[in-house]
Structure formats: C-alpha cells, structure tokens
Amino acid sequence: KNIEYFDRVQRPDGVKLSLTISNSASEDGTEEFLKYLQEKRDDLYLFNQRTDWTGNNYGYLSDAIPADSDWVWLMGDDDYIPQSDALVKVCEVLLKNQKNDDFGFVHVCQAKRSRRSGNIITKSVFQLCNQFGYTEMLGWISSLVMRRENIVPALKKVDARAQLARGEPGYENTHSAFFQASYFFEEIHWMQGAFIDLPLVETQDEGMTEETRQRWHAENMGERYIYIMDDLERLKSNGINLGNLSAKFFRYHRYQLWDRFIIHQLGVL
C-alpha cells in the first residue's frame, strides 16, 4: 500500500523522485517481492539482504539513499501518503526556502493530528519543538523531511544506538521511546524548519491492535518514555543549550501523565 500510494503522488516539475527501501530481515516473501519490483523500476534504490539484525535497520537505509539526493522524506513501511498533492505541498515549502542554507527540516503532519488549517509555521527546529512538542515534531519518522547531508549522519547515529540495545531483554531496554528523535534534534536543532498543518501522511492501521499492545508491553515501552530524560542529558552533555524549554516541549498527545512527570523533573537538567 505504501508503494502503491507513492506511485500516485503528483511529481512537481523539475523534481526527480526516487524510492529507497531497506529490507534486512523479512522472511515473509518481501525479499522476493522487492527483487521483482527492482526489475520493473528504474527509480528504486534498494538494500535487500538477509542479515542477523532483525531490529531497526537505519544503517542499511542510510547507505541505500542515493548520493545525489538533496532531500529525504522518511516513511515507515506501515504508513502511506493519502493525498496525491502531498509532495507538491512539501516542494512548495522547499522552493520558498531554497536560498536559505540554514533551512533543513519540514514536518509533514499526520492526517489524524492535523487541524487542516493549511498554515505553514516556519521557525527554528528548537522553537517548533518548544511550541508543538519534541516527540510530536521528531518522533514519528513518517513526518520527517530533511536534507540528505543531515539525515544520513543522524540515521547512522540512530543505528549505532540501536545496535547497543541488541540482546537486551524488554524489561532491561535502556533506549528511550522514540530515541531517534534526539539524534535528529542534535543534527538540526539550530536550523530553520517548517510545520505544514495539512493531512499529508497517515498510518495504515486504523487503531491499536492487541498484537501491538502485547509488543509494546514486551518492549517495556511505557517506562521507556521516562528514559527520554537520558536523551536530554546526552544532548546537554554534547553542548546543546536546553535552557528556556517550555512545558509544551514535552507534549505528547497520548501521555499527559508522562508530561507532568518530565516537567516535574526539569531540575535535573
């Protein structure tokens, strides 16, 4: 479904669009499907090898992204682009800011979270996170559009951190929920970015399934929201100024109690 809707997207004039897929562990026929797809397409860049790493494969993805790419729109395999003019809307923002070398980020709003105002809010990435929430802006990868020169090193750092978590039992997981957000933030927090309030990307799942609930429980996901404090400590130790954080910085729409806990703990920063 993801690829089907990718092919429906309108291509703005002058834009070369390619599809990059990283598949490192599937045992359900995906490997064969992608080989077949590669024979039919000339716009596909692919990592499609069985490895012993069944977790996140950000490292393979970063290596597969074409070297001549200017911008990358990340996309989870279980998400899709419901609006055919979504890329047109994104490219309008990129074109408007093409002369600004410090412009490096677009947040493409999930359909369920959009107010459909059509507003485009342009601020620094730090300010966008302060206004709309850190994990809201950077946690869900299918909302992220970044320059290749920024997203590739960020993905490599994410992959390195994921590798450290290999072999950890779920109840001992030390990496936070949405831990990738901290590496994206580290790479672009100082840059200018834009938030597009239009319903341009969406999940394929209509709601939480029992399978997902069980997986989140096994992965200790609830407690790992608290570990986001460790991410902020790491950012601070790397010289990133985290002063003047607003309460909204910690907003995440499903976890108001977590918000209050984090805000209460701000003194540790």
mmCIF file of C-alpha atoms in Angstrom:
data_model
loop_
_atom_site.group_PDB
_atom_site.id
_atom_site.type_symbol
_atom_site.label_atom_id
_atom_site.label_comp_id
_atom_site.label_asym_id
_atom_site.label_seq_id
_atom_site.Cartn_x
_atom_site.Cartn_y
_atom_site.Cartn_z
ATOM 1 C CA LYS A 1 0.000 0.000 0.000
ATOM 2 C CA ASN A 2 2.867 2.349 0.817
ATOM 3 C CA ILE A 3 4.393 1.889 -2.650
ATOM 4 C CA GLU A 4 1.001 1.976 -4.375
ATOM 5 C CA TYR A 5 0.271 5.429 -2.926
ATOM 6 C CA PHE A 6 3.844 6.599 -3.567
ATOM 7 C CA ASP A 7 3.197 5.978 -7.257
ATOM 8 C CA ARG A 8 0.017 8.100 -7.143
ATOM 9 C CA VAL A 9 1.867 11.170 -5.881
ATOM 10 C CA GLN A 10 1.994 14.145 -8.244
ATOM 11 C CA ARG A 11 5.551 14.943 -9.349
ATOM 12 C CA PRO A 12 6.299 18.685 -9.442
ATOM 13 C CA ASP A 13 8.161 19.950 -12.489
ATOM 14 C CA GLY A 14 11.925 19.723 -12.096
ATOM 15 C CA VAL A 15 11.748 17.224 -9.239
ATOM 16 C CA LYS A 16 13.425 13.841 -9.621
ATOM 17 C CA LEU A 17 11.773 11.430 -7.203
ATOM 18 C CA SER A 18 13.266 8.105 -6.196
ATOM 19 C CA LEU A 19 12.197 5.356 -3.823
ATOM 20 C CA THR A 20 14.665 3.921 -1.306
ATOM 21 C CA ILE A 21 13.812 0.734 0.580
ATOM 22 C CA SER A 22 15.791 -1.065 3.249
ATOM 23 C CA ASN A 23 14.845 -4.679 3.953
ATOM 24 C CA SER A 24 17.203 -6.652 6.142
ATOM 25 C CA ALA A 25 15.249 -9.389 7.851
ATOM 26 C CA SER A 26 11.879 -10.203 6.291
ATOM 27 C CA GLU A 27 11.016 -13.880 5.951
ATOM 28 C CA ASP A 28 7.511 -13.416 4.533
ATOM 29 C CA GLY A 29 8.221 -13.057 0.815
ATOM 30 C CA THR A 30 9.217 -9.366 0.990
ATOM 31 C CA GLU A 31 12.731 -10.112 -0.260
ATOM 32 C CA GLU A 32 11.382 -11.808 -3.396
ATOM 33 C CA PHE A 33 8.760 -9.096 -3.924
ATOM 34 C CA LEU A 34 11.429 -6.369 -3.832
ATOM 35 C CA LYS A 35 13.644 -8.248 -6.306
ATOM 36 C CA TYR A 36 10.667 -8.418 -8.665
ATOM 37 C CA LEU A 37 9.974 -4.717 -8.084
ATOM 38 C CA GLN A 38 13.574 -3.809 -8.838
ATOM 39 C CA GLU A 39 13.346 -5.476 -12.248
ATOM 40 C CA LYS A 40 10.365 -3.283 -13.173
ATOM 41 C CA ARG A 41 11.548 0.113 -11.894
ATOM 42 C CA ASP A 42 14.430 2.447 -12.610
ATOM 43 C CA ASP A 43 13.726 4.740 -9.638
ATOM 44 C CA LEU A 44 14.325 2.165 -6.887
ATOM 45 C CA TYR A 45 17.373 2.145 -4.608
ATOM 46 C CA LEU A 46 17.445 -0.963 -2.508
ATOM 47 C CA PHE A 47 19.125 -2.782 0.350
ATOM 48 C CA ASN A 48 17.579 -6.245 0.256
ATOM 49 C CA GLN A 49 19.737 -8.778 2.060
ATOM 50 C CA ARG A 50 19.026 -11.191 4.874
ATOM 51 C CA THR A 51 21.085 -10.256 7.917
ATOM 52 C CA ASP A 52 21.268 -11.377 11.533
ATOM 53 C CA TRP A 53 19.900 -7.993 12.621
ATOM 54 C CA THR A 54 16.132 -8.106 12.943
ATOM 55 C CA GLY A 55 15.800 -4.748 14.690
ATOM 56 C CA ASN A 56 15.762 -1.266 13.197
ATOM 57 C CA ASN A 57 17.843 -1.091 10.030
ATOM 58 C CA TYR A 58 18.621 2.610 9.875
ATOM 59 C CA GLY A 59 22.247 1.950 8.904
ATOM 60 C CA TYR A 60 21.291 -0.022 5.810
ATOM 61 C CA LEU A 61 18.765 2.650 4.884
ATOM 62 C CA SER A 62 21.312 5.467 5.174
ATOM 63 C CA ASP A 63 23.687 3.601 2.858
ATOM 64 C CA ALA A 64 20.939 2.989 0.293
ATOM 65 C CA ILE A 65 19.864 6.635 -0.062
ATOM 66 C CA PRO A 66 21.169 7.959 -3.419
ATOM 67 C CA ALA A 67 24.277 10.099 -3.061
ATOM 68 C CA ASP A 68 22.866 12.840 -5.313
ATOM 69 C CA SER A 69 19.706 13.297 -3.231
ATOM 70 C CA ASP A 70 19.008 16.771 -1.895
ATOM 71 C CA TRP A 71 16.074 15.951 0.412
ATOM 72 C CA VAL A 72 14.779 12.767 2.019
ATOM 73 C CA TRP A 73 11.248 12.088 3.226
ATOM 74 C CA LEU A 74 11.390 9.221 5.697
ATOM 75 C CA MET A 75 8.471 6.837 5.592
ATOM 76 C CA GLY A 76 7.598 3.898 7.809
ATOM 77 C CA ASP A 77 6.668 0.789 5.848
ATOM 78 C CA ASP A 78 3.295 0.662 7.612
ATOM 79 C CA ASP A 79 2.382 4.259 6.707
ATOM 80 C CA TYR A 80 1.380 5.879 3.419
ATOM 81 C CA ILE A 81 0.756 9.207 1.650
ATOM 82 C CA PRO A 82 -3.030 9.589 1.305
ATOM 83 C CA GLN A 83 -3.050 12.912 -0.574
ATOM 84 C CA SER A 84 -1.836 12.895 -4.178
ATOM 85 C CA ASP A 85 -0.701 16.532 -3.884
ATOM 86 C CA ALA A 86 1.347 15.931 -0.715
ATOM 87 C CA LEU A 87 4.719 16.163 -2.455
ATOM 88 C CA VAL A 88 3.588 19.316 -4.272
ATOM 89 C CA LYS A 89 2.807 20.929 -0.902
ATOM 90 C CA VAL A 90 6.176 19.888 0.529
ATOM 91 C CA CYS A 91 8.100 21.094 -2.519
ATOM 92 C CA GLU A 92 6.348 24.468 -2.379
ATOM 93 C CA VAL A 93 7.862 24.945 1.075
ATOM 94 C CA LEU A 94 11.292 23.745 -0.063
ATOM 95 C CA LEU A 95 11.222 26.030 -3.095
ATOM 96 C CA LYS A 96 10.225 29.031 -0.986
ATOM 97 C CA ASN A 97 13.246 28.419 1.268
ATOM 98 C CA GLN A 98 15.749 27.225 -1.332
ATOM 99 C CA LYS A 99 18.024 30.251 -0.927
ATOM 100 C CA ASN A 100 18.269 29.745 2.836
ATOM 101 C CA ASP A 101 21.154 27.369 3.541
ATOM 102 C CA ASP A 102 20.017 27.140 7.172
ATOM 103 C CA PHE A 103 16.622 25.717 6.208
ATOM 104 C CA GLY A 104 16.787 21.980 6.795
ATOM 105 C CA PHE A 105 13.525 20.484 8.037
ATOM 106 C CA VAL A 106 9.855 20.048 7.190
ATOM 107 C CA HIS A 107 7.326 18.343 9.463
ATOM 108 C CA VAL A 108 4.569 16.758 7.397
ATOM 109 C CA CYS A 109 1.527 16.395 9.625
ATOM 110 C CA GLN A 110 -0.200 13.099 10.254
ATOM 111 C CA ALA A 111 -3.779 13.243 8.985
ATOM 112 C CA LYS A 112 -5.322 12.290 12.343
ATOM 113 C CA ARG A 113 -3.445 15.084 14.120
ATOM 114 C CA SER A 114 -3.898 17.843 11.563
ATOM 115 C CA ARG A 115 -6.350 20.679 12.133
ATOM 116 C CA ARG A 116 -6.382 21.136 8.342
ATOM 117 C CA SER A 117 -5.748 24.843 8.704
ATOM 118 C CA GLY A 118 -3.295 24.933 5.819
ATOM 119 C CA ASN A 119 -0.963 27.018 7.977
ATOM 120 C CA ILE A 120 2.771 26.732 7.465
ATOM 121 C CA ILE A 121 4.680 27.689 10.597
ATOM 122 C CA THR A 122 8.347 28.490 9.965
ATOM 123 C CA LYS A 123 10.720 28.759 12.922
ATOM 124 C CA SER A 124 13.907 27.158 14.160
ATOM 125 C CA VAL A 125 13.574 23.435 14.856
ATOM 126 C CA PHE A 126 14.139 24.180 18.544
ATOM 127 C CA GLN A 127 11.260 26.680 18.519
ATOM 128 C CA LEU A 128 8.955 24.270 16.669
ATOM 129 C CA CYS A 129 9.666 21.633 19.311
ATOM 130 C CA ASN A 130 9.035 24.180 22.058
ATOM 131 C CA GLN A 131 5.683 25.115 20.529
ATOM 132 C CA PHE A 132 4.332 21.766 19.362
ATOM 133 C CA GLY A 133 6.323 19.156 21.272
ATOM 134 C CA TYR A 134 9.687 17.455 20.832
ATOM 135 C CA THR A 135 8.397 13.937 20.131
ATOM 136 C CA GLU A 136 5.456 15.337 18.164
ATOM 137 C CA MET A 137 7.866 17.082 15.781
ATOM 138 C CA LEU A 138 10.647 14.496 15.556
ATOM 139 C CA GLY A 139 9.412 11.191 16.973
ATOM 140 C CA TRP A 140 7.292 9.792 14.129
ATOM 141 C CA ILE A 141 9.633 9.214 11.201
ATOM 142 C CA SER A 142 6.957 9.419 8.504
ATOM 143 C CA SER A 143 6.554 13.125 9.259
ATOM 144 C CA LEU A 144 10.229 13.946 8.695
ATOM 145 C CA VAL A 145 11.659 15.657 5.625
ATOM 146 C CA MET A 146 15.353 16.587 5.964
ATOM 147 C CA ARG A 147 18.360 17.362 3.823
ATOM 148 C CA ARG A 148 20.376 14.271 2.939
ATOM 149 C CA GLU A 149 23.516 15.819 4.407
ATOM 150 C CA ASN A 150 21.782 15.966 7.806
ATOM 151 C CA ILE A 151 19.624 12.875 7.783
ATOM 152 C CA VAL A 152 22.328 10.359 6.837
ATOM 153 C CA PRO A 153 24.642 11.090 9.796
ATOM 154 C CA ALA A 154 21.606 11.195 12.094
ATOM 155 C CA LEU A 155 20.448 7.777 10.850
ATOM 156 C CA LYS A 156 23.923 6.328 11.387
ATOM 157 C CA LYS A 157 23.874 7.540 14.998
ATOM 158 C CA VAL A 158 20.407 6.091 15.487
ATOM 159 C CA ASP A 159 21.605 2.787 14.083
ATOM 160 C CA ALA A 160 24.653 2.740 16.366
ATOM 161 C CA ARG A 161 22.403 3.300 19.394
ATOM 162 C CA ALA A 162 20.006 0.589 18.259
ATOM 163 C CA GLN A 163 22.906 -1.831 17.936
ATOM 164 C CA LEU A 164 23.791 -1.225 21.576
ATOM 165 C CA ALA A 165 20.326 -2.421 22.530
ATOM 166 C CA ARG A 166 20.785 -5.790 20.826
ATOM 167 C CA GLY A 167 20.200 -8.697 23.113
ATOM 168 C CA GLU A 168 18.628 -6.653 25.891
ATOM 169 C CA PRO A 169 15.507 -8.240 27.388
ATOM 170 C CA GLY A 170 12.466 -5.987 27.048
ATOM 171 C CA TYR A 171 12.410 -5.170 30.747
ATOM 172 C CA GLU A 172 16.045 -4.010 30.545
ATOM 173 C CA ASN A 173 15.765 -1.844 27.444
ATOM 174 C CA THR A 174 17.842 1.260 28.091
ATOM 175 C CA HIS A 175 16.946 3.229 24.977
ATOM 176 C CA SER A 176 14.027 5.595 25.261
ATOM 177 C CA ALA A 177 10.772 5.555 23.361
ATOM 178 C CA PHE A 178 11.276 7.460 20.107
ATOM 179 C CA PHE A 179 15.004 7.607 20.918
ATOM 180 C CA GLN A 180 15.709 8.509 17.284
ATOM 181 C CA ALA A 181 14.240 11.974 17.920
ATOM 182 C CA SER A 182 17.275 13.023 19.960
ATOM 183 C CA TYR A 183 19.666 12.303 17.089
ATOM 184 C CA PHE A 184 17.546 14.217 14.599
ATOM 185 C CA PHE A 185 17.300 17.081 17.106
ATOM 186 C CA GLU A 186 21.068 17.022 17.654
ATOM 187 C CA GLU A 187 21.684 17.330 13.945
ATOM 188 C CA ILE A 188 19.233 20.124 13.063
ATOM 189 C CA HIS A 189 18.030 21.868 16.272
ATOM 190 C CA TRP A 190 19.647 25.131 15.219
ATOM 191 C CA MET A 191 18.304 25.075 11.657
ATOM 192 C CA GLN A 192 15.136 26.642 10.318
ATOM 193 C CA GLY A 193 12.190 24.349 9.735
ATOM 194 C CA ALA A 194 8.531 24.374 8.771
ATOM 195 C CA PHE A 195 5.434 22.628 10.091
ATOM 196 C CA ILE A 196 2.736 22.041 7.458
ATOM 197 C CA ASP A 197 -0.699 21.719 9.048
ATOM 198 C CA LEU A 198 -2.311 19.583 6.351
ATOM 199 C CA PRO A 199 -3.256 15.865 6.456
ATOM 200 C CA LEU A 200 -0.433 14.652 4.210
ATOM 201 C CA VAL A 201 0.681 11.319 5.730
ATOM 202 C CA GLU A 202 -1.112 8.593 7.650
ATOM 203 C CA THR A 203 -0.783 5.185 9.267
ATOM 204 C CA GLN A 204 -2.280 2.129 7.593
ATOM 205 C CA ASP A 205 -3.512 0.764 10.914
ATOM 206 C CA GLU A 206 -6.881 2.188 11.869
ATOM 207 C CA GLY A 207 -6.343 1.632 15.580
ATOM 208 C CA MET A 208 -4.284 -0.074 18.241
ATOM 209 C CA THR A 209 -4.329 -3.848 17.855
ATOM 210 C CA GLU A 210 -3.917 -6.450 20.558
ATOM 211 C CA GLU A 211 -0.723 -7.570 18.842
ATOM 212 C CA THR A 212 0.660 -4.041 19.124
ATOM 213 C CA ARG A 213 -0.337 -3.812 22.777
ATOM 214 C CA GLN A 214 1.497 -7.043 23.527
ATOM 215 C CA ARG A 215 4.579 -5.905 21.606
ATOM 216 C CA TRP A 216 4.678 -2.566 23.421
ATOM 217 C CA HIS A 217 4.389 -4.415 26.731
ATOM 218 C CA ALA A 218 7.215 -6.798 25.783
ATOM 219 C CA GLU A 219 9.403 -3.863 24.727
ATOM 220 C CA ASN A 220 8.784 -2.013 28.004
ATOM 221 C CA MET A 221 7.542 0.965 26.021
ATOM 222 C CA GLY A 222 5.722 2.714 28.868
ATOM 223 C CA GLU A 223 8.777 3.019 31.086
ATOM 224 C CA ARG A 224 10.929 3.976 28.154
ATOM 225 C CA TYR A 225 9.048 7.279 27.857
ATOM 226 C CA ILE A 226 10.702 8.249 31.131
ATOM 227 C CA TYR A 227 14.106 7.442 29.627
ATOM 228 C CA ILE A 228 13.714 10.445 27.337
ATOM 229 C CA MET A 229 15.313 12.321 30.212
ATOM 230 C CA ASP A 230 18.507 10.392 29.404
ATOM 231 C CA ASP A 231 18.347 11.637 25.821
ATOM 232 C CA LEU A 232 18.105 15.224 27.036
ATOM 233 C CA GLU A 233 21.015 14.672 29.409
ATOM 234 C CA ARG A 234 23.076 13.367 26.481
ATOM 235 C CA LEU A 235 22.170 16.373 24.346
ATOM 236 C CA LYS A 236 23.130 18.716 27.145
ATOM 237 C CA SER A 237 26.455 16.935 27.683
ATOM 238 C CA ASN A 238 27.171 17.421 23.962
ATOM 239 C CA GLY A 239 26.922 21.189 24.403
ATOM 240 C CA ILE A 240 23.370 21.782 23.203
ATOM 241 C CA ASN A 241 21.695 24.569 25.150
ATOM 242 C CA LEU A 242 18.423 23.255 26.520
ATOM 243 C CA GLY A 243 17.569 26.333 28.518
ATOM 244 C CA ASN A 244 14.175 28.014 28.203
ATOM 245 C CA LEU A 245 12.294 24.809 27.486
ATOM 246 C CA SER A 246 8.542 25.279 27.592
ATOM 247 C CA ALA A 247 6.122 22.783 29.090
ATOM 248 C CA LYS A 248 4.901 22.185 25.531
ATOM 249 C CA PHE A 249 8.349 20.854 24.586
ATOM 250 C CA PHE A 250 7.427 17.635 26.393
ATOM 251 C CA ARG A 251 3.934 17.362 24.978
ATOM 252 C CA TYR A 252 2.893 14.051 23.539
ATOM 253 C CA HIS A 253 -0.796 13.658 22.904
ATOM 254 C CA ARG A 254 -1.176 10.196 24.463
ATOM 255 C CA TYR A 255 0.853 10.712 27.601
ATOM 256 C CA GLN A 256 -0.288 13.669 29.666
ATOM 257 C CA LEU A 257 0.814 11.995 32.922
ATOM 258 C CA TRP A 258 4.244 11.449 31.434
ATOM 259 C CA ASP A 259 4.320 15.151 30.513
ATOM 260 C CA ARG A 260 3.729 16.121 34.122
ATOM 261 C CA PHE A 261 6.437 13.770 35.376
ATOM 262 C CA ILE A 262 9.029 15.110 32.941
ATOM 263 C CA ILE A 263 8.169 18.712 33.713
ATOM 264 C CA HIS A 264 8.493 17.963 37.429
ATOM 265 C CA GLN A 265 11.957 16.519 36.798
ATOM 266 C CA LEU A 266 13.238 19.523 34.846
ATOM 267 C CA GLY A 267 15.522 20.426 37.707
ATOM 268 C CA VAL A 268 17.890 17.608 36.746
ATOM 269 C CA LEU A 269 18.691 19.434 33.504
#
